[in-house]
Amino acid sequence: MDRRNFLKVTAATGALVAISPSTITGRLYADTNILYQTYEKVQLVDASGVAIKASTLKKETNYVFNYPYVSTPSILLDLDTPTVQDVTLKSEDGQEYIWKSGVGAKRTIVAYSAICSHQLAHPTPDDSFLQYCTKDKKTMAYEHGGVMVCSSHLSAFDAKEGCKRLAGPAAQPLASIIIEVAADDTLWAVAVLGPDKFHEYFQAFKPEFKKYYGGKREAKNLVNTSAKMVTLNEYTKEIIQY
Ligand code: FES
């Protein structure tokens, strides 16, 4: 029995219980006090529905897929350089959690919820203020590239360290999307680690949900089975980055 299939969770009472992730709907703290919420395990596929292989990812390229809800964008990256392991991160309200590392053969693949932890800027089909800035590019948000940047108010996050905050008004990291690379090199999203902004997001963007998804209720549907993943250039009309 692997850890993903049967995660041991400490409930609020302190009792240790085993719960199948597919049945978990509430927020839970893992037995190591990690803020961790499992969702349906979904496969990342291209626009034609074909499974994407980890080894085919372009380096330092923003890939977007919606997870865990059909309307919540996430960004996946192959950073092309090793990630830091066992990073201690802290949420706005002081909850500490551990980001283990990137995944893949060289631990260079990471994924984050692309909803800014400051005021919820995020990629839409029309524009994007939040994305990764490659190492060779300059950003006004930080002293060097190779970071996630939110150009709405210039927050920067360290993509190789669990998206911990580096600069700007954001008070906490971006939440991480937990990715698994299967033996056949396919990619799967399985959970969210860290403080997500989904609740605030669903309160804030009603007209947007109507425009893109048919309404707020539809926007709150969970992704199941597979999630389409495309480059940010394909996902949005305009990328705004300072
Ligand atoms: S919304 Fe991202 S920095 Fe303000």
Short mmCIF file of C-alpha atoms and ligand atoms in Angstrom, two decimals:
data_model
loop_
_atom_site.label_atom_id
_atom_site.label_comp_id
_atom_site.label_asym_id
_atom_site.label_seq_id
_atom_site.Cartn_x
_atom_site.Cartn_y
_atom_site.Cartn_z
CA MET A 1 0.00 0.00 0.00
CA ASP A 2 1.64 3.23 -1.03
CA ARG A 3 1.37 6.52 0.80
CA ARG A 4 -0.76 8.17 -1.85
CA ASN A 5 -3.38 5.47 -1.81
CA PHE A 6 -3.71 5.43 1.91
CA LEU A 7 -2.65 8.59 3.61
CA LYS A 8 -2.54 8.53 7.37
CA VAL A 9 -4.18 11.62 8.68
CA THR A 10 -4.35 13.08 12.14
CA ALA A 11 -7.86 14.34 12.67
CA ALA A 12 -8.65 17.29 14.91
CA THR A 13 -9.10 14.89 17.83
CA GLY A 14 -5.56 13.59 17.42
CA ALA A 15 -6.80 10.12 16.49
CA LEU A 16 -4.94 8.48 13.64
CA VAL A 17 -7.19 7.43 10.79
CA ALA A 18 -6.59 6.06 7.30
CA ILE A 19 -8.57 7.70 4.51
CA SER A 20 -8.67 6.98 0.79
CA PRO A 21 -7.83 10.27 -0.96
CA SER A 22 -10.68 9.91 -3.42
CA THR A 23 -13.11 10.25 -0.54
CA ILE A 24 -11.48 13.26 1.08
CA THR A 25 -13.31 16.52 0.60
CA GLY A 26 -12.23 18.54 3.63
CA ARG A 27 -8.97 20.14 4.57
CA LEU A 28 -6.75 17.81 6.55
CA TYR A 29 -3.39 17.92 8.21
CA ALA A 30 -1.15 14.94 7.53
CA ASP A 31 0.43 13.11 10.45
CA THR A 32 3.61 15.13 9.95
CA ASN A 33 1.53 18.33 10.41
CA ILE A 34 1.77 19.11 6.72
CA LEU A 35 -1.09 21.17 5.35
CA TYR A 36 -2.12 18.79 2.59
CA GLN A 37 -5.34 18.16 0.73
CA THR A 38 -5.84 15.32 -1.69
CA TYR A 39 -8.16 15.50 -4.67
CA GLU A 40 -9.00 13.17 -7.52
CA LYS A 41 -5.85 11.83 -9.18
CA VAL A 42 -5.89 13.20 -12.75
CA GLN A 43 -3.62 12.64 -15.71
CA LEU A 44 -2.10 15.61 -17.52
CA VAL A 45 -2.88 15.40 -21.23
CA ASP A 46 -2.31 17.65 -24.24
CA ALA A 47 -5.00 19.51 -26.20
CA SER A 48 -5.75 16.32 -28.16
CA GLY A 49 -6.17 14.26 -25.01
CA VAL A 50 -2.83 12.44 -25.37
CA ALA A 51 -0.88 11.79 -22.17
CA ILE A 52 2.06 14.15 -21.69
CA LYS A 53 5.39 12.56 -20.80
CA ALA A 54 7.72 14.22 -18.30
CA SER A 55 10.72 13.80 -20.57
CA THR A 56 9.04 15.80 -23.36
CA LEU A 57 8.51 18.97 -21.33
CA LYS A 58 10.27 22.04 -22.67
CA LYS A 59 12.60 23.53 -20.11
CA GLU A 60 11.61 26.67 -18.22
CA THR A 61 8.31 26.84 -20.09
CA ASN A 62 5.06 27.82 -18.38
CA TYR A 63 2.50 25.02 -18.78
CA VAL A 64 -1.03 25.68 -17.56
CA PHE A 65 -3.66 23.18 -16.44
CA ASN A 66 -6.73 23.68 -14.30
CA TYR A 67 -6.69 21.73 -11.03
CA PRO A 68 -8.23 20.76 -8.69
CA TYR A 69 -11.27 22.71 -9.92
CA VAL A 70 -12.10 23.18 -13.59
CA SER A 71 -11.54 26.93 -13.18
CA THR A 72 -8.46 27.08 -10.93
CA PRO A 73 -5.27 27.49 -12.98
CA SER A 74 -2.01 25.81 -12.05
CA ILE A 75 1.42 26.24 -13.61
CA LEU A 76 3.81 23.34 -14.18
CA LEU A 77 7.48 23.86 -14.96
CA ASP A 78 10.56 21.83 -15.70
CA LEU A 79 13.07 24.20 -14.12
CA ASP A 80 16.06 22.47 -15.72
CA THR A 81 18.02 22.85 -12.46
CA PRO A 82 17.65 20.87 -9.25
CA THR A 83 15.13 21.98 -6.68
CA VAL A 84 15.87 22.39 -2.98
CA GLN A 85 14.67 19.54 -0.77
CA ASP A 86 12.63 19.61 2.44
CA VAL A 87 11.89 23.32 2.49
CA THR A 88 9.97 24.58 5.53
CA LEU A 89 7.30 27.06 4.47
CA LYS A 90 4.81 29.06 6.46
CA SER A 91 1.26 30.14 5.74
CA GLU A 92 -0.06 33.60 6.54
CA ASP A 93 -1.61 32.31 9.75
CA GLY A 94 1.63 30.71 10.96
CA GLN A 95 1.04 27.09 9.94
CA GLU A 96 4.31 25.45 8.94
CA TYR A 97 4.54 22.77 6.28
CA ILE A 98 7.27 20.96 4.38
CA TRP A 99 7.68 21.13 0.62
CA LYS A 100 9.58 17.95 -0.28
CA SER A 101 11.14 18.82 -3.68
CA GLY A 102 10.52 18.76 -7.40
CA VAL A 103 9.78 15.45 -9.11
CA GLY A 104 11.04 13.62 -12.19
CA ALA A 105 14.40 12.05 -12.96
CA LYS A 106 16.33 15.13 -11.82
CA ARG A 107 13.72 16.54 -9.42
CA THR A 108 13.29 19.57 -11.66
CA ILE A 109 9.52 19.40 -12.25
CA VAL A 110 7.34 21.57 -10.03
CA ALA A 111 3.73 22.78 -10.11
CA TYR A 112 1.97 25.58 -8.28
CA SER A 113 -1.50 26.97 -7.97
CA ALA A 114 -1.40 30.05 -10.20
CA ILE A 115 -3.68 32.13 -8.00
CA CYS A 116 -1.58 34.82 -6.34
CA SER A 117 -1.52 34.60 -2.56
CA HIS A 118 -1.73 38.41 -2.39
CA GLN A 119 -4.86 39.51 -4.27
CA LEU A 120 -5.65 36.50 -6.44
CA ALA A 121 -4.22 37.57 -9.82
CA HIS A 122 -4.17 34.53 -12.10
CA PRO A 123 -3.98 33.51 -15.75
CA THR A 124 -7.24 33.65 -17.72
CA PRO A 125 -7.86 32.99 -21.41
CA ASP A 126 -7.61 36.78 -21.92
CA ASP A 127 -4.47 37.68 -19.97
CA SER A 128 -2.00 36.57 -17.35
CA PHE A 129 -0.18 38.59 -14.70
CA LEU A 130 1.26 35.54 -12.89
CA GLN A 131 3.88 33.24 -14.39
CA TYR A 132 7.45 32.02 -14.25
CA CYS A 133 10.16 34.38 -15.48
CA THR A 134 13.06 32.46 -16.99
CA LYS A 135 16.60 32.70 -15.57
CA ASP A 136 17.86 34.75 -18.50
CA LYS A 137 15.12 37.39 -18.19
CA LYS A 138 14.87 40.42 -15.93
CA THR A 139 11.92 41.24 -13.72
CA MET A 140 11.07 44.33 -11.68
CA ALA A 141 9.78 42.05 -8.92
CA TYR A 142 13.15 40.59 -7.94
CA GLU A 143 16.89 40.89 -8.41
CA HIS A 144 17.06 38.03 -10.92
CA GLY A 145 14.91 35.78 -13.09
CA GLY A 146 14.23 32.11 -12.43
CA VAL A 147 11.29 33.03 -10.18
CA MET A 148 7.51 33.07 -10.29
CA VAL A 149 6.38 36.68 -10.70
CA CYS A 150 3.03 38.30 -10.10
CA SER A 151 3.13 41.55 -12.03
CA SER A 152 -0.08 42.79 -10.48
CA HIS A 153 1.82 44.24 -7.48
CA LEU A 154 5.27 42.72 -8.08
CA SER A 155 5.47 39.74 -5.77
CA ALA A 156 8.15 37.13 -6.49
CA PHE A 157 8.24 33.49 -5.37
CA ASP A 158 11.06 30.97 -5.45
CA ALA A 159 10.02 28.24 -7.90
CA LYS A 160 12.82 25.91 -6.78
CA GLU A 161 11.85 26.19 -3.09
CA GLY A 162 8.13 25.52 -2.96
CA CYS A 163 7.29 29.03 -4.18
CA LYS A 164 8.28 30.65 -0.91
CA ARG A 165 7.82 34.40 -1.01
CA LEU A 166 10.93 36.35 -2.03
CA ALA A 167 9.64 39.88 -2.49
CA GLY A 168 6.51 42.01 -2.76
CA PRO A 169 3.28 42.30 -0.81
CA ALA A 170 2.31 38.59 -0.82
CA ALA A 171 2.33 37.26 2.74
CA GLN A 172 2.66 33.55 2.01
CA PRO A 173 3.85 31.11 -0.68
CA LEU A 174 1.80 30.00 -3.65
CA ALA A 175 0.17 26.65 -2.89
CA SER A 176 1.89 23.67 -4.50
CA ILE A 177 0.24 21.11 -6.73
CA ILE A 178 1.57 17.66 -5.91
CA ILE A 179 2.63 15.89 -9.10
CA GLU A 180 3.53 12.25 -9.56
CA VAL A 181 5.58 10.90 -12.46
CA ALA A 182 4.51 7.32 -13.21
CA ALA A 183 6.84 4.52 -14.32
CA ASP A 184 5.76 5.14 -17.92
CA ASP A 185 6.79 8.81 -17.60
CA THR A 186 3.22 10.14 -17.55
CA LEU A 187 2.30 13.02 -15.25
CA TRP A 188 -0.45 13.04 -12.65
CA ALA A 189 -1.81 15.71 -10.30
CA VAL A 190 -2.90 14.30 -6.96
CA ALA A 191 -3.11 16.94 -4.25
CA VAL A 192 -2.60 20.50 -3.08
CA LEU A 193 0.00 21.37 -0.45
CA GLY A 194 0.02 24.61 1.47
CA PRO A 195 -2.45 27.45 1.90
CA ASP A 196 -4.61 27.69 -1.20
CA LYS A 197 -6.83 30.65 -2.12
CA PHE A 198 -9.67 28.71 -3.67
CA HIS A 199 -12.36 29.94 -1.28
CA GLU A 200 -11.50 33.62 -1.82
CA TYR A 201 -11.15 33.02 -5.57
CA PHE A 202 -14.67 31.59 -5.82
CA GLN A 203 -16.04 34.60 -3.93
CA ALA A 204 -14.23 37.13 -6.10
CA PHE A 205 -14.69 36.37 -9.80
CA LYS A 206 -18.35 35.70 -10.50
CA PRO A 207 -18.50 37.55 -13.88
CA GLU A 208 -15.33 35.77 -15.00
CA PHE A 209 -16.80 32.37 -14.13
CA LYS A 210 -19.91 33.21 -16.16
CA LYS A 211 -17.78 34.26 -19.13
CA TYR A 212 -15.49 31.25 -19.24
CA TYR A 213 -17.31 28.40 -17.48
CA GLY A 214 -21.03 29.20 -17.64
CA GLY A 215 -21.34 30.26 -14.00
CA LYS A 216 -19.92 29.96 -10.52
CA ARG A 217 -21.49 26.59 -9.88
CA GLU A 218 -19.87 25.13 -12.99
CA ALA A 219 -16.55 26.77 -12.10
CA LYS A 220 -16.56 24.90 -8.79
CA ASN A 221 -16.70 21.48 -10.43
CA LEU A 222 -13.72 19.33 -9.58
CA VAL A 223 -11.50 18.03 -12.34
CA ASN A 224 -11.63 14.29 -12.76
CA THR A 225 -9.79 11.68 -14.85
CA SER A 226 -7.64 14.09 -16.86
CA ALA A 227 -6.66 17.74 -17.15
CA LYS A 228 -5.63 19.44 -20.37
CA MET A 229 -2.24 21.09 -20.13
CA VAL A 230 -0.98 23.63 -22.67
CA THR A 231 1.72 26.28 -22.71
CA LEU A 232 0.82 29.66 -21.25
CA ASN A 233 1.15 31.14 -24.75
CA GLU A 234 -1.60 28.81 -25.89
CA TYR A 235 -3.71 29.33 -22.77
CA THR A 236 -3.89 33.12 -22.77
CA LYS A 237 -3.98 35.96 -25.29
CA GLU A 238 -1.70 38.33 -23.42
CA ILE A 239 1.14 37.75 -20.97
CA ILE A 240 1.86 40.78 -18.80
CA GLN A 241 5.20 40.67 -17.03
CA TYR A 242 7.23 43.50 -15.52
S1 FES B 1 -2.13 40.05 -6.70
FE1 FES B 1 -0.16 39.22 -6.93
S2 FES B 1 1.15 40.67 -6.03
FE2 FES B 1 -0.83 41.47 -5.73
#
